[in-house]
Amino acid sequence: MELDLRLVRYFVAVADELHFGRAAARLHLAQPALSRQIRKLEDQLGYRLLERDSRHVTLTGRGEKFLADARELLRVADRMRQPGEANRVRVAHIFELSTSRMVVDAYCKARPDVELVERAMDSMSQLNALLCDRLDVAILRVTPEMLANHPKGWSHTLLRLEPMRLVGRTGDASRTTRSLFERPVEVFGDDTDSGLYNAHGNYLTALEQEVGIRMQWLGTPGAFSHCLKIVQRSTASAFLLEFDSYARLYASEGLPVSDPAELRPHYPWSIAWRDGPLFQAAAEFLEIAHETAANNEWRSFEAGEVPPWLPSDDPVAQEVGNGTLMIRRGK
């Protein structure tokens, strides 16, 4: 029997998602067409891979076994098509935030012989690219929704707890702390009505609910240069809540930076990879990422007089609470 690798890829996408609609969107196919292709694969094999009804998709026992073999088959096929893959690592950045940049710089210094292919993607896009084998590692925020929608096929562990700062306006007095209730708080993020709501937005919504304020969502303009121009043009009296990575850039432009007085928000970055054997270059990337985190003391809360904060349902909360770094795998 000669297997069509395209159909095998389709099956793996459905097995990852356990939802034909999401898998079809991920594969850029119409859902009926994807269903026909899965049935074609089952006909070729002579047995059922999936049990499906109007509400649920589950793997059969033979489907579970075929999935493990299918992943390995696709990895071998990809290596045969791309013989240089073992000496290449594909990674993505989220705008100009420093976490992934510092990890990549450390890796390039340690392994100058490895080709780095770098892209720009938000957290959800990174996870989709990782599961579709378009990235080898992802540096992203993991959300409960990601784990619910993609329970298998990948692992992640905490990399950094990045403090969030308040950026003032030109001419504001420099102060160590500022109240979140002193002025309106602006954020560069896409709200739930934008159609672009993402992992960052999910974090901001949780913070709004915890503090009891309604922030002003400015959308996501992208590069720091665009964000800076928007802040400089604004005549409104407000604070901008920003990552420490960006806050340092605003400070270099003369804008005052303070810490929130009520609590100390930290943004959790994780590093993620596909389950299964890692080729050496990717395994070394993970090692260097964790060395970079340890050297910069990224995986601890910044000390302060007010309590540190993470969303209560954040997937890394257990790692932080236990004081350990646990590799968390889909069940």
JSON list of C-alpha atoms in Angstrom, two decimals, residues 99-314:
[
{"chain": "A", "resi": 99, "resn": "THR", "atom": "CA", "xyz": [12.92, 37.72, 25.28]},
{"chain": "A", "resi": 100, "resn": "SER", "atom": "CA", "xyz": [13.24, 35.85, 21.99]},
{"chain": "A", "resi": 101, "resn": "ARG", "atom": "CA", "xyz": [15.83, 38.31, 20.70]},
{"chain": "A", "resi": 102, "resn": "MET", "atom": "CA", "xyz": [18.16, 37.68, 23.63]},
{"chain": "A", "resi": 103, "resn": "VAL", "atom": "CA", "xyz": [17.75, 33.91, 23.33]},
{"chain": "A", "resi": 104, "resn": "VAL", "atom": "CA", "xyz": [18.45, 33.97, 19.59]},
{"chain": "A", "resi": 105, "resn": "ASP", "atom": "CA", "xyz": [21.51, 36.20, 20.08]},
{"chain": "A", "resi": 106, "resn": "ALA", "atom": "CA", "xyz": [22.89, 33.81, 22.71]},
{"chain": "A", "resi": 107, "resn": "TYR", "atom": "CA", "xyz": [22.25, 30.84, 20.43]},
{"chain": "A", "resi": 108, "resn": "CYS", "atom": "CA", "xyz": [23.92, 32.48, 17.44]},
{"chain": "A", "resi": 109, "resn": "LYS", "atom": "CA", "xyz": [26.98, 33.23, 19.56]},
{"chain": "A", "resi": 110, "resn": "ALA", "atom": "CA", "xyz": [27.19, 29.63, 20.75]},
{"chain": "A", "resi": 111, "resn": "ARG", "atom": "CA", "xyz": [26.30, 27.99, 17.42]},
{"chain": "A", "resi": 112, "resn": "PRO", "atom": "CA", "xyz": [27.38, 30.29, 14.56]},
{"chain": "A", "resi": 113, "resn": "ASP", "atom": "CA", "xyz": [27.35, 27.29, 12.21]},
{"chain": "A", "resi": 114, "resn": "VAL", "atom": "CA", "xyz": [23.55, 26.87, 12.49]},
{"chain": "A", "resi": 115, "resn": "GLU", "atom": "CA", "xyz": [21.23, 28.76, 10.17]},
{"chain": "A", "resi": 116, "resn": "LEU", "atom": "CA", "xyz": [18.51, 30.69, 12.04]},
{"chain": "A", "resi": 117, "resn": "VAL", "atom": "CA", "xyz": [15.28, 31.35, 10.12]},
{"chain": "A", "resi": 118, "resn": "GLU", "atom": "CA", "xyz": [13.43, 34.13, 11.95]},
{"chain": "A", "resi": 119, "resn": "ARG", "atom": "CA", "xyz": [9.85, 35.33, 11.49]},
{"chain": "A", "resi": 120, "resn": "ALA", "atom": "CA", "xyz": [7.39, 37.65, 13.26]},
{"chain": "A", "resi": 121, "resn": "MET", "atom": "CA", "xyz": [4.25, 36.03, 14.73]},
{"chain": "A", "resi": 122, "resn": "ASP", "atom": "CA", "xyz": [1.94, 36.49, 17.70]},
{"chain": "A", "resi": 123, "resn": "SER", "atom": "CA", "xyz": [1.58, 33.68, 20.26]},
{"chain": "A", "resi": 124, "resn": "MET", "atom": "CA", "xyz": [-1.35, 31.85, 18.66]},
{"chain": "A", "resi": 125, "resn": "SER", "atom": "CA", "xyz": [0.23, 32.03, 15.20]},
{"chain": "A", "resi": 126, "resn": "GLN", "atom": "CA", "xyz": [3.45, 30.62, 16.64]},
{"chain": "A", "resi": 127, "resn": "LEU", "atom": "CA", "xyz": [1.64, 27.66, 18.16]},
{"chain": "A", "resi": 128, "resn": "ASN", "atom": "CA", "xyz": [-0.16, 26.89, 14.91]},
{"chain": "A", "resi": 129, "resn": "ALA", "atom": "CA", "xyz": [3.11, 27.15, 13.00]},
{"chain": "A", "resi": 130, "resn": "LEU", "atom": "CA", "xyz": [4.84, 24.90, 15.52]},
{"chain": "A", "resi": 131, "resn": "LEU", "atom": "CA", "xyz": [2.17, 22.21, 15.25]},
{"chain": "A", "resi": 132, "resn": "CYS", "atom": "CA", "xyz": [2.24, 22.43, 11.44]},
{"chain": "A", "resi": 133, "resn": "ASP", "atom": "CA", "xyz": [6.06, 22.06, 11.45]},
{"chain": "A", "resi": 134, "resn": "ARG", "atom": "CA", "xyz": [6.69, 25.59, 10.19]},
{"chain": "A", "resi": 135, "resn": "LEU", "atom": "CA", "xyz": [8.60, 26.45, 13.39]},
{"chain": "A", "resi": 136, "resn": "ASP", "atom": "CA", "xyz": [10.97, 24.31, 15.43]},
{"chain": "A", "resi": 137, "resn": "VAL", "atom": "CA", "xyz": [10.58, 26.24, 18.67]},
{"chain": "A", "resi": 138, "resn": "ALA", "atom": "CA", "xyz": [8.15, 28.94, 19.80]},
{"chain": "A", "resi": 139, "resn": "ILE", "atom": "CA", "xyz": [8.57, 31.64, 22.45]},
{"chain": "A", "resi": 140, "resn": "LEU", "atom": "CA", "xyz": [5.06, 32.67, 23.35]},
{"chain": "A", "resi": 141, "resn": "ARG", "atom": "CA", "xyz": [2.45, 33.12, 26.05]},
{"chain": "A", "resi": 142, "resn": "VAL", "atom": "CA", "xyz": [0.57, 29.87, 26.69]},
{"chain": "A", "resi": 143, "resn": "THR", "atom": "CA", "xyz": [-3.13, 30.32, 27.44]},
{"chain": "A", "resi": 144, "resn": "PRO", "atom": "CA", "xyz": [-5.75, 27.92, 28.84]},
{"chain": "A", "resi": 145, "resn": "GLU", "atom": "CA", "xyz": [-7.52, 28.09, 25.47]},
{"chain": "A", "resi": 146, "resn": "MET", "atom": "CA", "xyz": [-4.39, 26.87, 23.67]},
{"chain": "A", "resi": 147, "resn": "LEU", "atom": "CA", "xyz": [-4.16, 23.85, 25.94]},
{"chain": "A", "resi": 148, "resn": "ALA", "atom": "CA", "xyz": [-7.86, 23.10, 25.57]},
{"chain": "A", "resi": 149, "resn": "ASN", "atom": "CA", "xyz": [-7.80, 23.40, 21.78]},
{"chain": "A", "resi": 150, "resn": "HIS", "atom": "CA", "xyz": [-4.44, 21.67, 21.30]},
{"chain": "A", "resi": 151, "resn": "PRO", "atom": "CA", "xyz": [-4.09, 19.10, 24.09]},
{"chain": "A", "resi": 152, "resn": "LYS", "atom": "CA", "xyz": [-1.56, 16.93, 22.29]},
{"chain": "A", "resi": 153, "resn": "GLY", "atom": "CA", "xyz": [1.57, 17.15, 20.21]},
{"chain": "A", "resi": 154, "resn": "TRP", "atom": "CA", "xyz": [3.57, 19.81, 22.05]},
{"chain": "A", "resi": 155, "resn": "SER", "atom": "CA", "xyz": [5.26, 20.68, 25.33]},
{"chain": "A", "resi": 156, "resn": "HIS", "atom": "CA", "xyz": [6.19, 23.93, 27.02]},
{"chain": "A", "resi": 157, "resn": "THR", "atom": "CA", "xyz": [7.98, 25.28, 30.06]},
{"chain": "A", "resi": 158, "resn": "LEU", "atom": "CA", "xyz": [8.33, 28.71, 31.65]},
{"chain": "A", "resi": 159, "resn": "LEU", "atom": "CA", "xyz": [11.08, 30.92, 30.26]},
{"chain": "A", "resi": 160, "resn": "ARG", "atom": "CA", "xyz": [10.48, 34.42, 31.64]},
{"chain": "A", "resi": 161, "resn": "LEU", "atom": "CA", "xyz": [8.25, 36.46, 33.94]},
{"chain": "A", "resi": 162, "resn": "GLU", "atom": "CA", "xyz": [8.53, 39.90, 32.36]},
{"chain": "A", "resi": 163, "resn": "PRO", "atom": "CA", "xyz": [7.43, 42.85, 34.53]},
{"chain": "A", "resi": 164, "resn": "MET", "atom": "CA", "xyz": [4.88, 45.31, 33.16]},
{"chain": "A", "resi": 165, "resn": "ARG", "atom": "CA", "xyz": [5.49, 49.07, 33.61]},
{"chain": "A", "resi": 166, "resn": "LEU", "atom": "CA", "xyz": [3.55, 52.32, 33.37]},
{"chain": "A", "resi": 167, "resn": "VAL", "atom": "CA", "xyz": [4.91, 54.81, 30.84]},
{"chain": "A", "resi": 168, "resn": "GLY", "atom": "CA", "xyz": [4.03, 58.46, 31.40]},
{"chain": "A", "resi": 169, "resn": "ARG", "atom": "CA", "xyz": [3.96, 61.46, 29.08]},
{"chain": "A", "resi": 170, "resn": "THR", "atom": "CA", "xyz": [6.67, 63.96, 28.23]},
{"chain": "A", "resi": 171, "resn": "GLY", "atom": "CA", "xyz": [7.02, 66.42, 31.11]},
{"chain": "A", "resi": 172, "resn": "ASP", "atom": "CA", "xyz": [5.59, 64.09, 33.77]},
{"chain": "A", "resi": 173, "resn": "ALA", "atom": "CA", "xyz": [7.50, 64.03, 37.04]},
{"chain": "A", "resi": 174, "resn": "SER", "atom": "CA", "xyz": [9.61, 60.94, 37.59]},
{"chain": "A", "resi": 175, "resn": "ARG", "atom": "CA", "xyz": [8.14, 58.67, 40.27]},
{"chain": "A", "resi": 176, "resn": "THR", "atom": "CA", "xyz": [8.95, 55.13, 41.34]},
{"chain": "A", "resi": 177, "resn": "THR", "atom": "CA", "xyz": [5.31, 54.05, 41.47]},
{"chain": "A", "resi": 178, "resn": "ARG", "atom": "CA", "xyz": [2.01, 55.31, 40.08]},
{"chain": "A", "resi": 179, "resn": "SER", "atom": "CA", "xyz": [-1.53, 54.26, 40.86]},
{"chain": "A", "resi": 180, "resn": "LEU", "atom": "CA", "xyz": [-3.49, 52.49, 38.16]},
{"chain": "A", "resi": 181, "resn": "PHE", "atom": "CA", "xyz": [-6.41, 54.71, 39.20]},
{"chain": "A", "resi": 182, "resn": "GLU", "atom": "CA", "xyz": [-4.53, 58.02, 38.91]},
{"chain": "A", "resi": 183, "resn": "ARG", "atom": "CA", "xyz": [-5.15, 58.36, 35.18]},
{"chain": "A", "resi": 184, "resn": "PRO", "atom": "CA", "xyz": [-6.69, 56.35, 32.35]},
{"chain": "A", "resi": 185, "resn": "VAL", "atom": "CA", "xyz": [-4.52, 53.37, 31.43]},
{"chain": "A", "resi": 186, "resn": "GLU", "atom": "CA", "xyz": [-3.87, 52.73, 27.73]},
{"chain": "A", "resi": 187, "resn": "VAL", "atom": "CA", "xyz": [-2.65, 49.50, 26.19]},
{"chain": "A", "resi": 188, "resn": "PHE", "atom": "CA", "xyz": [-1.47, 48.56, 22.72]},
{"chain": "A", "resi": 189, "resn": "GLY", "atom": "CA", "xyz": [-3.72, 45.54, 22.29]},
{"chain": "A", "resi": 190, "resn": "ASP", "atom": "CA", "xyz": [-6.71, 44.28, 20.32]},
{"chain": "A", "resi": 191, "resn": "ASP", "atom": "CA", "xyz": [-9.93, 43.95, 22.30]},
{"chain": "A", "resi": 192, "resn": "THR", "atom": "CA", "xyz": [-12.54, 41.21, 22.03]},
{"chain": "A", "resi": 193, "resn": "ASP", "atom": "CA", "xyz": [-14.53, 43.08, 19.36]},
{"chain": "A", "resi": 194, "resn": "SER", "atom": "CA", "xyz": [-11.58, 43.64, 17.03]},
{"chain": "A", "resi": 195, "resn": "GLY", "atom": "CA", "xyz": [-11.44, 40.15, 15.52]},
{"chain": "A", "resi": 196, "resn": "LEU", "atom": "CA", "xyz": [-7.72, 40.14, 16.43]},
{"chain": "A", "resi": 197, "resn": "TYR", "atom": "CA", "xyz": [-8.04, 39.28, 20.12]},
{"chain": "A", "resi": 198, "resn": "ASN", "atom": "CA", "xyz": [-5.09, 37.11, 21.13]},
{"chain": "A", "resi": 199, "resn": "ALA", "atom": "CA", "xyz": [-2.99, 35.82, 24.03]},
{"chain": "A", "resi": 200, "resn": "HIS", "atom": "CA", "xyz": [-1.88, 39.34, 24.93]},
{"chain": "A", "resi": 201, "resn": "GLY", "atom": "CA", "xyz": [-5.47, 40.55, 24.94]},
{"chain": "A", "resi": 202, "resn": "ASN", "atom": "CA", "xyz": [-6.46, 37.62, 27.15]},
{"chain": "A", "resi": 203, "resn": "TYR", "atom": "CA", "xyz": [-3.83, 38.70, 29.69]},
{"chain": "A", "resi": 204, "resn": "LEU", "atom": "CA", "xyz": [-5.00, 42.33, 29.62]},
{"chain": "A", "resi": 205, "resn": "THR", "atom": "CA", "xyz": [-8.63, 41.32, 30.11]},
{"chain": "A", "resi": 206, "resn": "ALA", "atom": "CA", "xyz": [-7.68, 39.30, 33.20]},
{"chain": "A", "resi": 207, "resn": "LEU", "atom": "CA", "xyz": [-5.78, 42.29, 34.57]},
{"chain": "A", "resi": 208, "resn": "GLU", "atom": "CA", "xyz": [-8.75, 44.60, 33.97]},
{"chain": "A", "resi": 209, "resn": "GLN", "atom": "CA", "xyz": [-11.01, 42.24, 35.88]},
{"chain": "A", "resi": 210, "resn": "GLU", "atom": "CA", "xyz": [-8.56, 41.83, 38.77]},
{"chain": "A", "resi": 211, "resn": "VAL", "atom": "CA", "xyz": [-7.93, 45.56, 39.23]},
{"chain": "A", "resi": 212, "resn": "GLY", "atom": "CA", "xyz": [-11.45, 46.70, 38.42]},
{"chain": "A", "resi": 213, "resn": "ILE", "atom": "CA", "xyz": [-10.62, 49.19, 35.70]},
{"chain": "A", "resi": 214, "resn": "ARG", "atom": "CA", "xyz": [-11.48, 49.49, 32.02]},
{"chain": "A", "resi": 215, "resn": "MET", "atom": "CA", "xyz": [-8.33, 50.17, 30.02]},
{"chain": "A", "resi": 216, "resn": "GLN", "atom": "CA", "xyz": [-8.29, 52.03, 26.73]},
{"chain": "A", "resi": 217, "resn": "TRP", "atom": "CA", "xyz": [-7.30, 49.59, 23.97]},
{"chain": "A", "resi": 218, "resn": "LEU", "atom": "CA", "xyz": [-5.35, 51.28, 21.17]},
{"chain": "A", "resi": 219, "resn": "GLY", "atom": "CA", "xyz": [-4.97, 48.37, 18.78]},
{"chain": "A", "resi": 220, "resn": "THR", "atom": "CA", "xyz": [-1.65, 46.82, 17.82]},
{"chain": "A", "resi": 221, "resn": "PRO", "atom": "CA", "xyz": [0.45, 49.11, 15.61]},
{"chain": "A", "resi": 222, "resn": "GLY", "atom": "CA", "xyz": [3.40, 46.72, 15.54]},
{"chain": "A", "resi": 223, "resn": "ALA", "atom": "CA", "xyz": [6.94, 48.05, 15.73]},
{"chain": "A", "resi": 224, "resn": "PHE", "atom": "CA", "xyz": [8.10, 50.23, 18.62]},
{"chain": "A", "resi": 225, "resn": "SER", "atom": "CA", "xyz": [8.62, 53.21, 16.30]},
{"chain": "A", "resi": 226, "resn": "HIS", "atom": "CA", "xyz": [4.88, 53.25, 15.55]},
{"chain": "A", "resi": 227, "resn": "CYS", "atom": "CA", "xyz": [3.97, 52.93, 19.24]},
{"chain": "A", "resi": 228, "resn": "LEU", "atom": "CA", "xyz": [6.32, 55.78, 20.15]},
{"chain": "A", "resi": 229, "resn": "LYS", "atom": "CA", "xyz": [4.80, 58.12, 17.56]},
{"chain": "A", "resi": 230, "resn": "ILE", "atom": "CA", "xyz": [1.29, 57.42, 18.84]},
{"chain": "A", "resi": 231, "resn": "VAL", "atom": "CA", "xyz": [2.32, 58.21, 22.43]},
{"chain": "A", "resi": 232, "resn": "GLN", "atom": "CA", "xyz": [4.21, 61.35, 21.39]},
{"chain": "A", "resi": 233, "resn": "ARG", "atom": "CA", "xyz": [1.24, 62.63, 19.35]},
{"chain": "A", "resi": 234, "resn": "SER", "atom": "CA", "xyz": [-1.29, 62.03, 22.12]},
{"chain": "A", "resi": 235, "resn": "THR", "atom": "CA", "xyz": [-2.57, 65.01, 24.09]},
{"chain": "A", "resi": 236, "resn": "ALA", "atom": "CA", "xyz": [-4.47, 62.85, 26.58]},
{"chain": "A", "resi": 237, "resn": "SER", "atom": "CA", "xyz": [-3.31, 62.54, 30.17]},
{"chain": "A", "resi": 238, "resn": "ALA", "atom": "CA", "xyz": [-2.83, 58.80, 30.53]},
{"chain": "A", "resi": 239, "resn": "PHE", "atom": "CA", "xyz": [-0.39, 56.04, 31.36]},
{"chain": "A", "resi": 240, "resn": "LEU", "atom": "CA", "xyz": [0.63, 53.37, 28.89]},
{"chain": "A", "resi": 241, "resn": "LEU", "atom": "CA", "xyz": [0.95, 49.86, 30.34]},
{"chain": "A", "resi": 242, "resn": "GLU", "atom": "CA", "xyz": [3.89, 48.20, 28.62]},
{"chain": "A", "resi": 243, "resn": "PHE", "atom": "CA", "xyz": [6.30, 45.30, 28.75]},
{"chain": "A", "resi": 244, "resn": "ASP", "atom": "CA", "xyz": [9.61, 46.06, 30.46]},
{"chain": "A", "resi": 245, "resn": "SER", "atom": "CA", "xyz": [11.26, 45.46, 27.05]},
{"chain": "A", "resi": 246, "resn": "TYR", "atom": "CA", "xyz": [9.38, 48.41, 25.56]},
{"chain": "A", "resi": 247, "resn": "ALA", "atom": "CA", "xyz": [9.39, 50.52, 28.73]},
{"chain": "A", "resi": 248, "resn": "ARG", "atom": "CA", "xyz": [13.18, 50.67, 28.54]},
{"chain": "A", "resi": 249, "resn": "LEU", "atom": "CA", "xyz": [12.92, 51.99, 24.98]},
{"chain": "A", "resi": 250, "resn": "TYR", "atom": "CA", "xyz": [10.41, 54.65, 26.03]},
{"chain": "A", "resi": 251, "resn": "ALA", "atom": "CA", "xyz": [12.72, 55.66, 28.89]},
{"chain": "A", "resi": 252, "resn": "SER", "atom": "CA", "xyz": [15.58, 56.10, 26.40]},
{"chain": "A", "resi": 253, "resn": "GLU", "atom": "CA", "xyz": [13.30, 58.57, 24.55]},
{"chain": "A", "resi": 254, "resn": "GLY", "atom": "CA", "xyz": [12.85, 60.64, 27.72]},
{"chain": "A", "resi": 255, "resn": "LEU", "atom": "CA", "xyz": [9.49, 59.32, 28.90]},
{"chain": "A", "resi": 256, "resn": "PRO", "atom": "CA", "xyz": [9.13, 58.53, 32.63]},
{"chain": "A", "resi": 257, "resn": "VAL", "atom": "CA", "xyz": [8.56, 54.91, 33.64]},
{"chain": "A", "resi": 258, "resn": "SER", "atom": "CA", "xyz": [6.97, 53.76, 36.91]},
{"chain": "A", "resi": 259, "resn": "ASP", "atom": "CA", "xyz": [5.71, 50.57, 38.49]},
{"chain": "A", "resi": 260, "resn": "PRO", "atom": "CA", "xyz": [1.99, 50.08, 39.25]},
{"chain": "A", "resi": 261, "resn": "ALA", "atom": "CA", "xyz": [1.33, 50.81, 42.91]},
{"chain": "A", "resi": 262, "resn": "GLU", "atom": "CA", "xyz": [-1.48, 48.30, 43.48]},
{"chain": "A", "resi": 263, "resn": "LEU", "atom": "CA", "xyz": [0.13, 45.11, 42.19]},
{"chain": "A", "resi": 264, "resn": "ARG", "atom": "CA", "xyz": [3.09, 44.05, 40.10]},
{"chain": "A", "resi": 265, "resn": "PRO", "atom": "CA", "xyz": [1.93, 42.41, 36.84]},
{"chain": "A", "resi": 266, "resn": "HIS", "atom": "CA", "xyz": [4.30, 39.97, 35.17]},
{"chain": "A", "resi": 267, "resn": "TYR", "atom": "CA", "xyz": [3.83, 38.61, 31.66]},
{"chain": "A", "resi": 268, "resn": "PRO", "atom": "CA", "xyz": [4.69, 34.89, 31.39]},
{"chain": "A", "resi": 269, "resn": "TRP", "atom": "CA", "xyz": [6.72, 33.80, 28.37]},
{"chain": "A", "resi": 270, "resn": "SER", "atom": "CA", "xyz": [7.17, 30.10, 27.71]},
{"chain": "A", "resi": 271, "resn": "ILE", "atom": "CA", "xyz": [9.26, 28.15, 25.25]},
{"chain": "A", "resi": 272, "resn": "ALA", "atom": "CA", "xyz": [7.44, 25.40, 23.35]},
{"chain": "A", "resi": 273, "resn": "TRP", "atom": "CA", "xyz": [8.38, 22.56, 21.04]},
{"chain": "A", "resi": 274, "resn": "ARG", "atom": "CA", "xyz": [6.73, 19.62, 19.29]},
{"chain": "A", "resi": 275, "resn": "ASP", "atom": "CA", "xyz": [6.66, 16.32, 21.15]},
{"chain": "A", "resi": 276, "resn": "GLY", "atom": "CA", "xyz": [8.91, 13.58, 19.88]},
{"chain": "A", "resi": 277, "resn": "PRO", "atom": "CA", "xyz": [12.63, 13.36, 19.17]},
{"chain": "A", "resi": 278, "resn": "LEU", "atom": "CA", "xyz": [14.38, 16.72, 18.70]},
{"chain": "A", "resi": 279, "resn": "PHE", "atom": "CA", "xyz": [17.22, 17.12, 16.25]},
{"chain": "A", "resi": 280, "resn": "GLN", "atom": "CA", "xyz": [20.42, 18.32, 17.89]},
{"chain": "A", "resi": 281, "resn": "ALA", "atom": "CA", "xyz": [20.30, 21.98, 16.78]},
{"chain": "A", "resi": 282, "resn": "ALA", "atom": "CA", "xyz": [16.78, 22.43, 18.19]},
{"chain": "A", "resi": 283, "resn": "ALA", "atom": "CA", "xyz": [17.64, 20.60, 21.42]},
{"chain": "A", "resi": 284, "resn": "GLU", "atom": "CA", "xyz": [20.62, 22.90, 21.89]},
{"chain": "A", "resi": 285, "resn": "PHE", "atom": "CA", "xyz": [18.36, 25.90, 21.28]},
{"chain": "A", "resi": 286, "resn": "LEU", "atom": "CA", "xyz": [16.19, 24.80, 24.21]},
{"chain": "A", "resi": 287, "resn": "GLU", "atom": "CA", "xyz": [19.25, 24.34, 26.42]},
{"chain": "A", "resi": 288, "resn": "ILE", "atom": "CA", "xyz": [20.62, 27.79, 25.58]},
{"chain": "A", "resi": 289, "resn": "ALA", "atom": "CA", "xyz": [17.19, 29.37, 26.10]},
{"chain": "A", "resi": 290, "resn": "HIS", "atom": "CA", "xyz": [17.07, 27.99, 29.64]},
{"chain": "A", "resi": 291, "resn": "GLU", "atom": "CA", "xyz": [20.68, 29.03, 30.29]},
{"chain": "A", "resi": 292, "resn": "THR", "atom": "CA", "xyz": [19.78, 32.55, 29.17]},
{"chain": "A", "resi": 293, "resn": "ALA", "atom": "CA", "xyz": [16.77, 32.54, 31.50]},
{"chain": "A", "resi": 294, "resn": "ALA", "atom": "CA", "xyz": [18.90, 31.37, 34.43]},
{"chain": "A", "resi": 295, "resn": "ASN", "atom": "CA", "xyz": [21.68, 33.88, 33.76]},
{"chain": "A", "resi": 296, "resn": "ASN", "atom": "CA", "xyz": [19.19, 36.76, 33.65]},
{"chain": "A", "resi": 297, "resn": "GLU", "atom": "CA", "xyz": [17.07, 35.49, 36.57]},
{"chain": "A", "resi": 298, "resn": "TRP", "atom": "CA", "xyz": [14.03, 35.61, 34.33]},
{"chain": "A", "resi": 299, "resn": "ARG", "atom": "CA", "xyz": [12.02, 32.92, 36.09]},
{"chain": "A", "resi": 300, "resn": "SER", "atom": "CA", "xyz": [11.42, 34.74, 39.34]},
{"chain": "A", "resi": 301, "resn": "PHE", "atom": "CA", "xyz": [9.14, 37.61, 40.20]},
{"chain": "A", "resi": 302, "resn": "GLU", "atom": "CA", "xyz": [10.72, 41.02, 40.51]},
{"chain": "A", "resi": 303, "resn": "ALA", "atom": "CA", "xyz": [10.91, 42.04, 44.17]},
{"chain": "A", "resi": 304, "resn": "GLY", "atom": "CA", "xyz": [8.68, 44.86, 45.37]},
{"chain": "A", "resi": 305, "resn": "GLU", "atom": "CA", "xyz": [6.43, 46.09, 48.14]},
{"chain": "A", "resi": 306, "resn": "VAL", "atom": "CA", "xyz": [3.25, 45.02, 46.36]},
{"chain": "A", "resi": 307, "resn": "PRO", "atom": "CA", "xyz": [2.37, 41.42, 45.44]},
{"chain": "A", "resi": 308, "resn": "PRO", "atom": "CA", "xyz": [3.32, 40.02, 42.03]},
{"chain": "A", "resi": 309, "resn": "TRP", "atom": "CA", "xyz": [0.44, 39.13, 39.76]},
{"chain": "A", "resi": 310, "resn": "LEU", "atom": "CA", "xyz": [-0.39, 36.54, 37.12]},
{"chain": "A", "resi": 311, "resn": "PRO", "atom": "CA", "xyz": [-3.85, 35.64, 35.81]},
{"chain": "A", "resi": 312, "resn": "SER", "atom": "CA", "xyz": [-5.28, 33.07, 38.22]},
{"chain": "A", "resi": 313, "resn": "ASP", "atom": "CA", "xyz": [-5.90, 30.57, 35.41]},
{"chain": "A", "resi": 314, "resn": "ASP", "atom": "CA", "xyz": [-2.53, 31.05, 33.73]}
]
